[in-house]
Amino acid sequence: MSTLVIAGGTDGIGKALAEVYLGRGDTVVVIGRNPEKGRRFLDAAAAAGAAGRAFFVTADLSLLKETSRAAEEIRAAFPTVDALVFCARHYRFRRTETAEGYEENFALFYLSRLVLGRALAEPLSRARHPVVVNVAGPGAGLDIVQWDDLQLSRGYHGGAALGHGGKLNDLLGVSYAEQHGPAGIRYVLIHPGVTATGFSGEYDRATLAHIRSMQAHAKPVEAALPPIIDAIDEPPAEALSAYVEGRRIPVDTPDFDPAAARRLRALTDRLLTGS
């Protein structure tokens, strides 16, 4: 049996994925910020006879202190992690900073994934076929990166912030594969397509109308799961891979430039250490 950690597993794709693997007999650890949703997850697992294999860790992943604390709890309880899945994100139509001073999309969509991936690398390395699955939006051009304004302090737009975060996650995948691929950890970037999830966020009126239209025509959550499940069950042989709606896209292009990934890693490390 496997142990999966799902960041953002109380709604949408993460929740559906948790249900699939609990139903298979695996252990599933869900990280989320809403204790009530966590309780419902645990209650549903108990009703399905999976009470001993379902765990919920309460953490606001937009806060690095809570993200680090959640990772330490998981490390202490689970010496081996087979799969780490990133699903959490939240739309903000206006620029918002966390209590720690980071732009919220940047903190939740990028920094939390970096911190969790680093903190859980050791338990992942103990698994037979370890994999990190980053549900983001791979494949945008490298020119989208605002190198001199990573937290989008100028000209902020919610959709652009998510697009920018998606590209930072591309480079995070490149960097992670470079660092941890030799230990056997595979990193898979996945865009399952527009899916009828809750579209967590705070929207202005025009964007909300667009979201409602998207929800009406989006694929059901269950239809988004197959490429994610495939990546977990049979991780690709390569250290890094990327898929858009089940179609593999190349990662040996300038848009996945290793030098750019190292540059982002260095900038992020300086930001996190305050140097």
PDB file of C-alpha atoms in Angstrom, residues 11-234:
ATOM      1  CA  ASP A  11     -12.156  20.189  -2.596  1.00  0.00           C
ATOM      2  CA  GLY A  12     -12.199  19.514  -6.298  1.00  0.00           C
ATOM      3  CA  ILE A  13      -9.505  17.408  -7.894  1.00  0.00           C
ATOM      4  CA  GLY A  14      -7.598  16.880  -4.645  1.00  0.00           C
ATOM      5  CA  LYS A  15     -10.679  15.601  -2.843  1.00  0.00           C
ATOM      6  CA  ALA A  16     -11.638  13.255  -5.676  1.00  0.00           C
ATOM      7  CA  LEU A  17      -8.093  11.945  -5.822  1.00  0.00           C
ATOM      8  CA  ALA A  18      -8.093  11.296  -2.071  1.00  0.00           C
ATOM      9  CA  GLU A  19     -11.306   9.306  -2.399  1.00  0.00           C
ATOM     10  CA  VAL A  20      -9.870   7.170  -5.205  1.00  0.00           C
ATOM     11  CA  TYR A  21      -6.781   6.164  -3.245  1.00  0.00           C
ATOM     12  CA  LEU A  22      -8.611   5.581   0.022  1.00  0.00           C
ATOM     13  CA  GLY A  23     -10.933   3.310  -1.936  1.00  0.00           C
ATOM     14  CA  ARG A  24      -7.915   1.370  -3.180  1.00  0.00           C
ATOM     15  CA  GLY A  25      -6.671   0.758   0.339  1.00  0.00           C
ATOM     16  CA  ASP A  26      -3.898   3.368   0.418  1.00  0.00           C
ATOM     17  CA  THR A  27      -3.087   5.879   3.141  1.00  0.00           C
ATOM     18  CA  VAL A  28      -3.983   9.472   2.303  1.00  0.00           C
ATOM     19  CA  VAL A  29      -2.852  12.604   4.127  1.00  0.00           C
ATOM     20  CA  VAL A  30      -4.742  15.750   3.173  1.00  0.00           C
ATOM     21  CA  ILE A  31      -3.502  19.254   3.965  1.00  0.00           C
ATOM     22  CA  GLY A  32      -6.078  22.042   4.085  1.00  0.00           C
ATOM     23  CA  ARG A  33      -6.892  25.227   5.917  1.00  0.00           C
ATOM     24  CA  ASN A  34     -10.534  24.547   6.771  1.00  0.00           C
ATOM     25  CA  PRO A  35     -10.959  22.294   9.846  1.00  0.00           C
ATOM     26  CA  GLU A  36     -14.654  21.716   9.076  1.00  0.00           C
ATOM     27  CA  LYS A  37     -13.836  20.406   5.596  1.00  0.00           C
ATOM     28  CA  GLY A  38     -11.131  18.295   7.179  1.00  0.00           C
ATOM     29  CA  ARG A  39     -13.633  16.815   9.607  1.00  0.00           C
ATOM     30  CA  ARG A  40     -15.987  15.994   6.727  1.00  0.00           C
ATOM     31  CA  PHE A  41     -13.130  14.282   4.894  1.00  0.00           C
ATOM     32  CA  LEU A  42     -12.327  12.157   7.945  1.00  0.00           C
ATOM     33  CA  ASP A  43     -16.009  11.369   8.576  1.00  0.00           C
ATOM     34  CA  ALA A  44     -16.495  10.260   4.980  1.00  0.00           C
ATOM     35  CA  ALA A  45     -13.394   8.085   5.196  1.00  0.00           C
ATOM     36  CA  ALA A  46     -14.667   6.493   8.407  1.00  0.00           C
ATOM     37  CA  ALA A  47     -18.057   5.805   6.810  1.00  0.00           C
ATOM     38  CA  ALA A  48     -16.215   4.068   3.954  1.00  0.00           C
ATOM     39  CA  GLY A  49     -14.199   1.917   6.371  1.00  0.00           C
ATOM     40  CA  ALA A  50     -10.964   3.849   5.844  1.00  0.00           C
ATOM     41  CA  ALA A  51     -10.717   5.655   9.193  1.00  0.00           C
ATOM     42  CA  GLY A  52      -7.268   4.258   9.971  1.00  0.00           C
ATOM     43  CA  ARG A  53      -5.857   5.360   6.618  1.00  0.00           C
ATOM     44  CA  ALA A  54      -7.168   8.925   6.353  1.00  0.00           C
ATOM     45  CA  PHE A  55      -5.390  11.848   7.974  1.00  0.00           C
ATOM     46  CA  PHE A  56      -5.975  15.591   7.907  1.00  0.00           C
ATOM     47  CA  VAL A  57      -3.383  18.248   8.666  1.00  0.00           C
ATOM     48  CA  THR A  58      -4.766  21.743   9.212  1.00  0.00           C
ATOM     49  CA  ALA A  59      -2.574  24.423   7.642  1.00  0.00           C
ATOM     50  CA  ASP A  60      -2.979  27.649   5.718  1.00  0.00           C
ATOM     51  CA  LEU A  61      -0.510  26.946   2.933  1.00  0.00           C
ATOM     52  CA  SER A  62      -0.230  30.618   2.063  1.00  0.00           C
ATOM     53  CA  LEU A  63       1.743  30.976   5.307  1.00  0.00           C
ATOM     54  CA  LEU A  64       5.241  29.502   5.210  1.00  0.00           C
ATOM     55  CA  LYS A  65       5.314  28.942   8.961  1.00  0.00           C
ATOM     56  CA  GLU A  66       2.203  26.761   8.749  1.00  0.00           C
ATOM     57  CA  THR A  67       3.450  25.005   5.622  1.00  0.00           C
ATOM     58  CA  SER A  68       6.714  24.103   7.367  1.00  0.00           C
ATOM     59  CA  ARG A  69       4.863  22.949  10.471  1.00  0.00           C
ATOM     60  CA  ALA A  70       2.569  20.735   8.382  1.00  0.00           C
ATOM     61  CA  ALA A  71       5.582  19.212   6.637  1.00  0.00           C
ATOM     62  CA  GLU A  72       7.240  18.445   9.963  1.00  0.00           C
ATOM     63  CA  GLU A  73       4.072  16.765  11.248  1.00  0.00           C
ATOM     64  CA  ILE A  74       3.983  14.579   8.149  1.00  0.00           C
ATOM     65  CA  ARG A  75       7.687  13.748   8.344  1.00  0.00           C
ATOM     66  CA  ALA A  76       7.285  12.686  11.964  1.00  0.00           C
ATOM     67  CA  ALA A  77       4.279  10.467  11.277  1.00  0.00           C
ATOM     68  CA  PHE A  78       5.185   8.998   7.884  1.00  0.00           C
ATOM     69  CA  PRO A  79       8.810   7.982   7.288  1.00  0.00           C
ATOM     70  CA  THR A  80       7.975   7.066   3.690  1.00  0.00           C
ATOM     71  CA  VAL A  81       5.842   9.068   1.265  1.00  0.00           C
ATOM     72  CA  ASP A  82       5.121   7.568  -2.147  1.00  0.00           C
ATOM     73  CA  ALA A  83       3.454  10.551  -3.788  1.00  0.00           C
ATOM     74  CA  LEU A  84       3.161  14.250  -3.054  1.00  0.00           C
ATOM     75  CA  VAL A  85       0.400  16.012  -4.979  1.00  0.00           C
ATOM     76  CA  PHE A  86      -0.044  19.778  -5.202  1.00  0.00           C
ATOM     77  CA  CYS A  87      -3.568  21.002  -5.905  1.00  0.00           C
ATOM     78  CA  ALA A  88      -4.048  24.075  -3.702  1.00  0.00           C
ATOM     79  CA  ARG A  89      -4.540  27.475  -5.269  1.00  0.00           C
ATOM     80  CA  HIS A  90      -6.850  30.453  -4.697  1.00  0.00           C
ATOM     81  CA  TYR A  91      -7.763  33.314  -7.033  1.00  0.00           C
ATOM     82  CA  ARG A  92      -7.474  36.891  -5.774  1.00  0.00           C
ATOM     83  CA  PHE A  93      -8.820  39.631  -8.022  1.00  0.00           C
ATOM     84  CA  ARG A  94      -6.925  42.244  -6.022  1.00  0.00           C
ATOM     85  CA  ARG A  95      -3.369  41.983  -4.809  1.00  0.00           C
ATOM     86  CA  THR A  96      -3.258  40.706  -1.227  1.00  0.00           C
ATOM     87  CA  GLU A  97      -0.297  40.142   1.063  1.00  0.00           C
ATOM     88  CA  THR A  98      -0.161  37.458   3.729  1.00  0.00           C
ATOM     89  CA  ALA A  99       0.644  38.169   7.364  1.00  0.00           C
ATOM     90  CA  GLU A 100       4.219  37.187   6.490  1.00  0.00           C
ATOM     91  CA  GLY A 101       4.450  39.878   3.820  1.00  0.00           C
ATOM     92  CA  TYR A 102       4.273  37.748   0.650  1.00  0.00           C
ATOM     93  CA  GLU A 103       1.840  38.229  -2.203  1.00  0.00           C
ATOM     94  CA  GLU A 104      -0.757  35.535  -1.592  1.00  0.00           C
ATOM     95  CA  ASN A 105      -0.753  33.791  -4.982  1.00  0.00           C
ATOM     96  CA  PHE A 106       3.023  33.724  -4.945  1.00  0.00           C
ATOM     97  CA  ALA A 107       3.002  32.253  -1.431  1.00  0.00           C
ATOM     98  CA  LEU A 108       0.268  29.652  -1.940  1.00  0.00           C
ATOM     99  CA  PHE A 109       0.760  28.632  -5.547  1.00  0.00           C
ATOM    100  CA  TYR A 110       4.560  28.686  -5.630  1.00  0.00           C
ATOM    101  CA  LEU A 111       6.308  29.023  -2.264  1.00  0.00           C
ATOM    102  CA  SER A 112       4.207  26.409  -0.447  1.00  0.00           C
ATOM    103  CA  ARG A 113       4.981  23.866  -3.179  1.00  0.00           C
ATOM    104  CA  LEU A 114       8.660  24.644  -2.981  1.00  0.00           C
ATOM    105  CA  VAL A 115       8.711  24.344   0.828  1.00  0.00           C
ATOM    106  CA  LEU A 116       6.679  21.123   0.976  1.00  0.00           C
ATOM    107  CA  GLY A 117       8.662  19.518  -1.823  1.00  0.00           C
ATOM    108  CA  ARG A 118      11.957  20.267  -0.115  1.00  0.00           C
ATOM    109  CA  ALA A 119      10.763  19.222   3.344  1.00  0.00           C
ATOM    110  CA  LEU A 120       9.340  15.902   2.145  1.00  0.00           C
ATOM    111  CA  ALA A 121      12.196  14.965  -0.184  1.00  0.00           C
ATOM    112  CA  GLU A 122      13.681  12.599   2.394  1.00  0.00           C
ATOM    113  CA  PRO A 123      10.521  10.512   2.998  1.00  0.00           C
ATOM    114  CA  LEU A 124       9.896  10.540  -0.746  1.00  0.00           C
ATOM    115  CA  SER A 125      13.380   9.200  -1.415  1.00  0.00           C
ATOM    116  CA  ARG A 126      12.554   6.129   0.703  1.00  0.00           C
ATOM    117  CA  ALA A 127       9.679   5.086  -1.562  1.00  0.00           C
ATOM    118  CA  ARG A 128      10.098   2.540  -4.311  1.00  0.00           C
ATOM    119  CA  HIS A 129       8.781   4.820  -7.081  1.00  0.00           C
ATOM    120  CA  PRO A 130       8.419   8.288  -5.562  1.00  0.00           C
ATOM    121  CA  VAL A 131       6.718  11.068  -7.460  1.00  0.00           C
ATOM    122  CA  VAL A 132       5.745  14.699  -7.022  1.00  0.00           C
ATOM    123  CA  VAL A 133       2.709  15.701  -9.080  1.00  0.00           C
ATOM    124  CA  ASN A 134       2.253  19.443  -9.492  1.00  0.00           C
ATOM    125  CA  VAL A 135      -1.205  20.302 -10.820  1.00  0.00           C
ATOM    126  CA  ALA A 136      -0.515  23.682 -12.376  1.00  0.00           C
ATOM    127  CA  GLY A 137      -0.412  24.836 -15.998  1.00  0.00           C
ATOM    128  CA  PRO A 138       2.856  23.855 -17.685  1.00  0.00           C
ATOM    129  CA  GLY A 139       4.136  25.107 -20.983  1.00  0.00           C
ATOM    130  CA  ALA A 140       3.886  28.906 -20.975  1.00  0.00           C
ATOM    131  CA  GLY A 141       6.747  30.896 -22.457  1.00  0.00           C
ATOM    132  CA  LEU A 142       9.670  31.820 -20.246  1.00  0.00           C
ATOM    133  CA  ASP A 143       9.122  35.479 -21.103  1.00  0.00           C
ATOM    134  CA  ILE A 144       6.114  35.520 -18.779  1.00  0.00           C
ATOM    135  CA  VAL A 145       8.412  35.553 -15.737  1.00  0.00           C
ATOM    136  CA  GLN A 146       8.692  38.978 -14.105  1.00  0.00           C
ATOM    137  CA  TRP A 147      12.231  38.585 -12.849  1.00  0.00           C
ATOM    138  CA  ASP A 148      12.398  42.036 -11.277  1.00  0.00           C
ATOM    139  CA  ASP A 149       8.922  41.765  -9.725  1.00  0.00           C
ATOM    140  CA  LEU A 150       8.246  38.134  -8.791  1.00  0.00           C
ATOM    141  CA  GLN A 151       5.429  39.131  -6.435  1.00  0.00           C
ATOM    142  CA  LEU A 152       3.726  41.351  -9.014  1.00  0.00           C
ATOM    143  CA  SER A 153       3.697  44.569  -7.044  1.00  0.00           C
ATOM    144  CA  ARG A 154       3.073  46.504 -10.276  1.00  0.00           C
ATOM    145  CA  GLY A 155       0.058  46.079 -12.528  1.00  0.00           C
ATOM    146  CA  TYR A 156      -1.420  43.133 -10.636  1.00  0.00           C
ATOM    147  CA  HIS A 157      -4.183  41.048 -12.232  1.00  0.00           C
ATOM    148  CA  GLY A 158      -5.538  37.846 -10.681  1.00  0.00           C
ATOM    149  CA  GLY A 159      -5.463  35.789 -13.862  1.00  0.00           C
ATOM    150  CA  ALA A 160      -1.990  36.999 -14.734  1.00  0.00           C
ATOM    151  CA  ALA A 161      -0.840  36.130 -11.207  1.00  0.00           C
ATOM    152  CA  LEU A 162      -1.996  32.536 -11.638  1.00  0.00           C
ATOM    153  CA  GLY A 163      -0.352  32.338 -15.060  1.00  0.00           C
ATOM    154  CA  HIS A 164       2.855  33.730 -13.630  1.00  0.00           C
ATOM    155  CA  GLY A 165       2.696  31.262 -10.748  1.00  0.00           C
ATOM    156  CA  GLY A 166       2.204  28.430 -13.197  1.00  0.00           C
ATOM    157  CA  LYS A 167       5.436  29.350 -14.970  1.00  0.00           C
ATOM    158  CA  LEU A 168       7.298  29.597 -11.680  1.00  0.00           C
ATOM    159  CA  ASN A 169       6.091  26.055 -11.007  1.00  0.00           C
ATOM    160  CA  ASP A 170       7.548  24.944 -14.346  1.00  0.00           C
ATOM    161  CA  LEU A 171      10.934  26.229 -13.226  1.00  0.00           C
ATOM    162  CA  LEU A 172      10.415  24.739  -9.774  1.00  0.00           C
ATOM    163  CA  GLY A 173       9.930  21.366 -11.472  1.00  0.00           C
ATOM    164  CA  VAL A 174      13.134  21.799 -13.469  1.00  0.00           C
ATOM    165  CA  SER A 175      15.059  22.711 -10.335  1.00  0.00           C
ATOM    166  CA  TYR A 176      13.556  19.922  -8.235  1.00  0.00           C
ATOM    167  CA  ALA A 177      14.296  17.303 -10.871  1.00  0.00           C
ATOM    168  CA  GLU A 178      17.872  18.536 -11.110  1.00  0.00           C
ATOM    169  CA  GLN A 179      18.323  18.312  -7.335  1.00  0.00           C
ATOM    170  CA  HIS A 180      16.303  15.203  -6.468  1.00  0.00           C
ATOM    171  CA  GLY A 181      16.013  13.272  -9.710  1.00  0.00           C
ATOM    172  CA  PRO A 182      19.256  11.394  -8.954  1.00  0.00           C
ATOM    173  CA  ALA A 183      17.565  10.060  -5.781  1.00  0.00           C
ATOM    174  CA  GLY A 184      14.834   8.571  -7.963  1.00  0.00           C
ATOM    175  CA  ILE A 185      12.119  11.164  -7.294  1.00  0.00           C
ATOM    176  CA  ARG A 186      10.115  11.956 -10.398  1.00  0.00           C
ATOM    177  CA  TYR A 187       8.486  15.371 -10.883  1.00  0.00           C
ATOM    178  CA  VAL A 188       5.408  15.621 -13.084  1.00  0.00           C
ATOM    179  CA  LEU A 189       3.751  18.889 -14.106  1.00  0.00           C
ATOM    180  CA  ILE A 190       0.115  18.435 -15.114  1.00  0.00           C
ATOM    181  CA  HIS A 191      -2.633  20.639 -16.514  1.00  0.00           C
ATOM    182  CA  PRO A 192      -5.764  18.448 -16.600  1.00  0.00           C
ATOM    183  CA  GLY A 193      -7.785  21.015 -18.548  1.00  0.00           C
ATOM    184  CA  VAL A 194     -10.634  23.233 -17.419  1.00  0.00           C
ATOM    185  CA  THR A 195     -12.418  21.278 -14.727  1.00  0.00           C
ATOM    186  CA  ALA A 196     -15.708  21.891 -12.924  1.00  0.00           C
ATOM    187  CA  THR A 197     -14.218  22.474  -9.508  1.00  0.00           C
ATOM    188  CA  GLY A 198     -15.227  25.144  -7.013  1.00  0.00           C
ATOM    189  CA  PHE A 199     -12.741  27.632  -8.564  1.00  0.00           C
ATOM    190  CA  SER A 200     -11.686  28.748  -5.098  1.00  0.00           C
ATOM    191  CA  GLY A 201     -11.164  32.463  -4.932  1.00  0.00           C
ATOM    192  CA  GLU A 202     -12.429  36.015  -4.711  1.00  0.00           C
ATOM    193  CA  TYR A 203     -13.526  37.427  -8.071  1.00  0.00           C
ATOM    194  CA  ASP A 204     -14.606  40.761  -9.450  1.00  0.00           C
ATOM    195  CA  ARG A 205     -17.964  40.789 -11.234  1.00  0.00           C
ATOM    196  CA  ALA A 206     -16.632  40.416 -14.790  1.00  0.00           C
ATOM    197  CA  THR A 207     -14.267  37.579 -13.901  1.00  0.00           C
ATOM    198  CA  LEU A 208     -16.966  35.798 -11.899  1.00  0.00           C
ATOM    199  CA  ALA A 209     -19.268  35.830 -14.926  1.00  0.00           C
ATOM    200  CA  HIS A 210     -16.465  34.288 -16.991  1.00  0.00           C
ATOM    201  CA  ILE A 211     -15.874  31.645 -14.322  1.00  0.00           C
ATOM    202  CA  ARG A 212     -19.565  30.721 -14.265  1.00  0.00           C
ATOM    203  CA  SER A 213     -19.429  30.231 -18.024  1.00  0.00           C
ATOM    204  CA  MET A 214     -16.327  28.072 -17.709  1.00  0.00           C
ATOM    205  CA  GLN A 215     -17.961  25.942 -15.007  1.00  0.00           C
ATOM    206  CA  ALA A 216     -20.937  25.300 -17.245  1.00  0.00           C
ATOM    207  CA  HIS A 217     -18.736  23.865 -20.011  1.00  0.00           C
ATOM    208  CA  ALA A 218     -15.885  22.363 -17.986  1.00  0.00           C
ATOM    209  CA  LYS A 219     -15.178  18.657 -17.723  1.00  0.00           C
ATOM    210  CA  PRO A 220     -16.345  16.877 -14.559  1.00  0.00           C
ATOM    211  CA  VAL A 221     -13.752  16.360 -11.852  1.00  0.00           C
ATOM    212  CA  GLU A 222     -13.633  12.614 -12.480  1.00  0.00           C
ATOM    213  CA  ALA A 223     -12.572  13.220 -16.092  1.00  0.00           C
ATOM    214  CA  ALA A 224      -9.553  15.221 -14.907  1.00  0.00           C
ATOM    215  CA  LEU A 225      -8.169  12.420 -12.749  1.00  0.00           C
ATOM    216  CA  PRO A 226      -6.768   9.843 -15.237  1.00  0.00           C
ATOM    217  CA  PRO A 227      -3.497  11.637 -16.145  1.00  0.00           C
ATOM    218  CA  ILE A 228      -2.846  12.380 -12.474  1.00  0.00           C
ATOM    219  CA  ILE A 229      -3.550   8.799 -11.449  1.00  0.00           C
ATOM    220  CA  ASP A 230      -1.330   7.530 -14.256  1.00  0.00           C
ATOM    221  CA  ALA A 231       1.535   9.726 -13.056  1.00  0.00           C
ATOM    222  CA  ILE A 232       1.162   8.456  -9.492  1.00  0.00           C
ATOM    223  CA  ASP A 233       0.741   4.801 -10.362  1.00  0.00           C
ATOM    224  CA  GLU A 234       3.453   4.652 -13.020  1.00  0.00           C
TER     225      GLU A 234
END
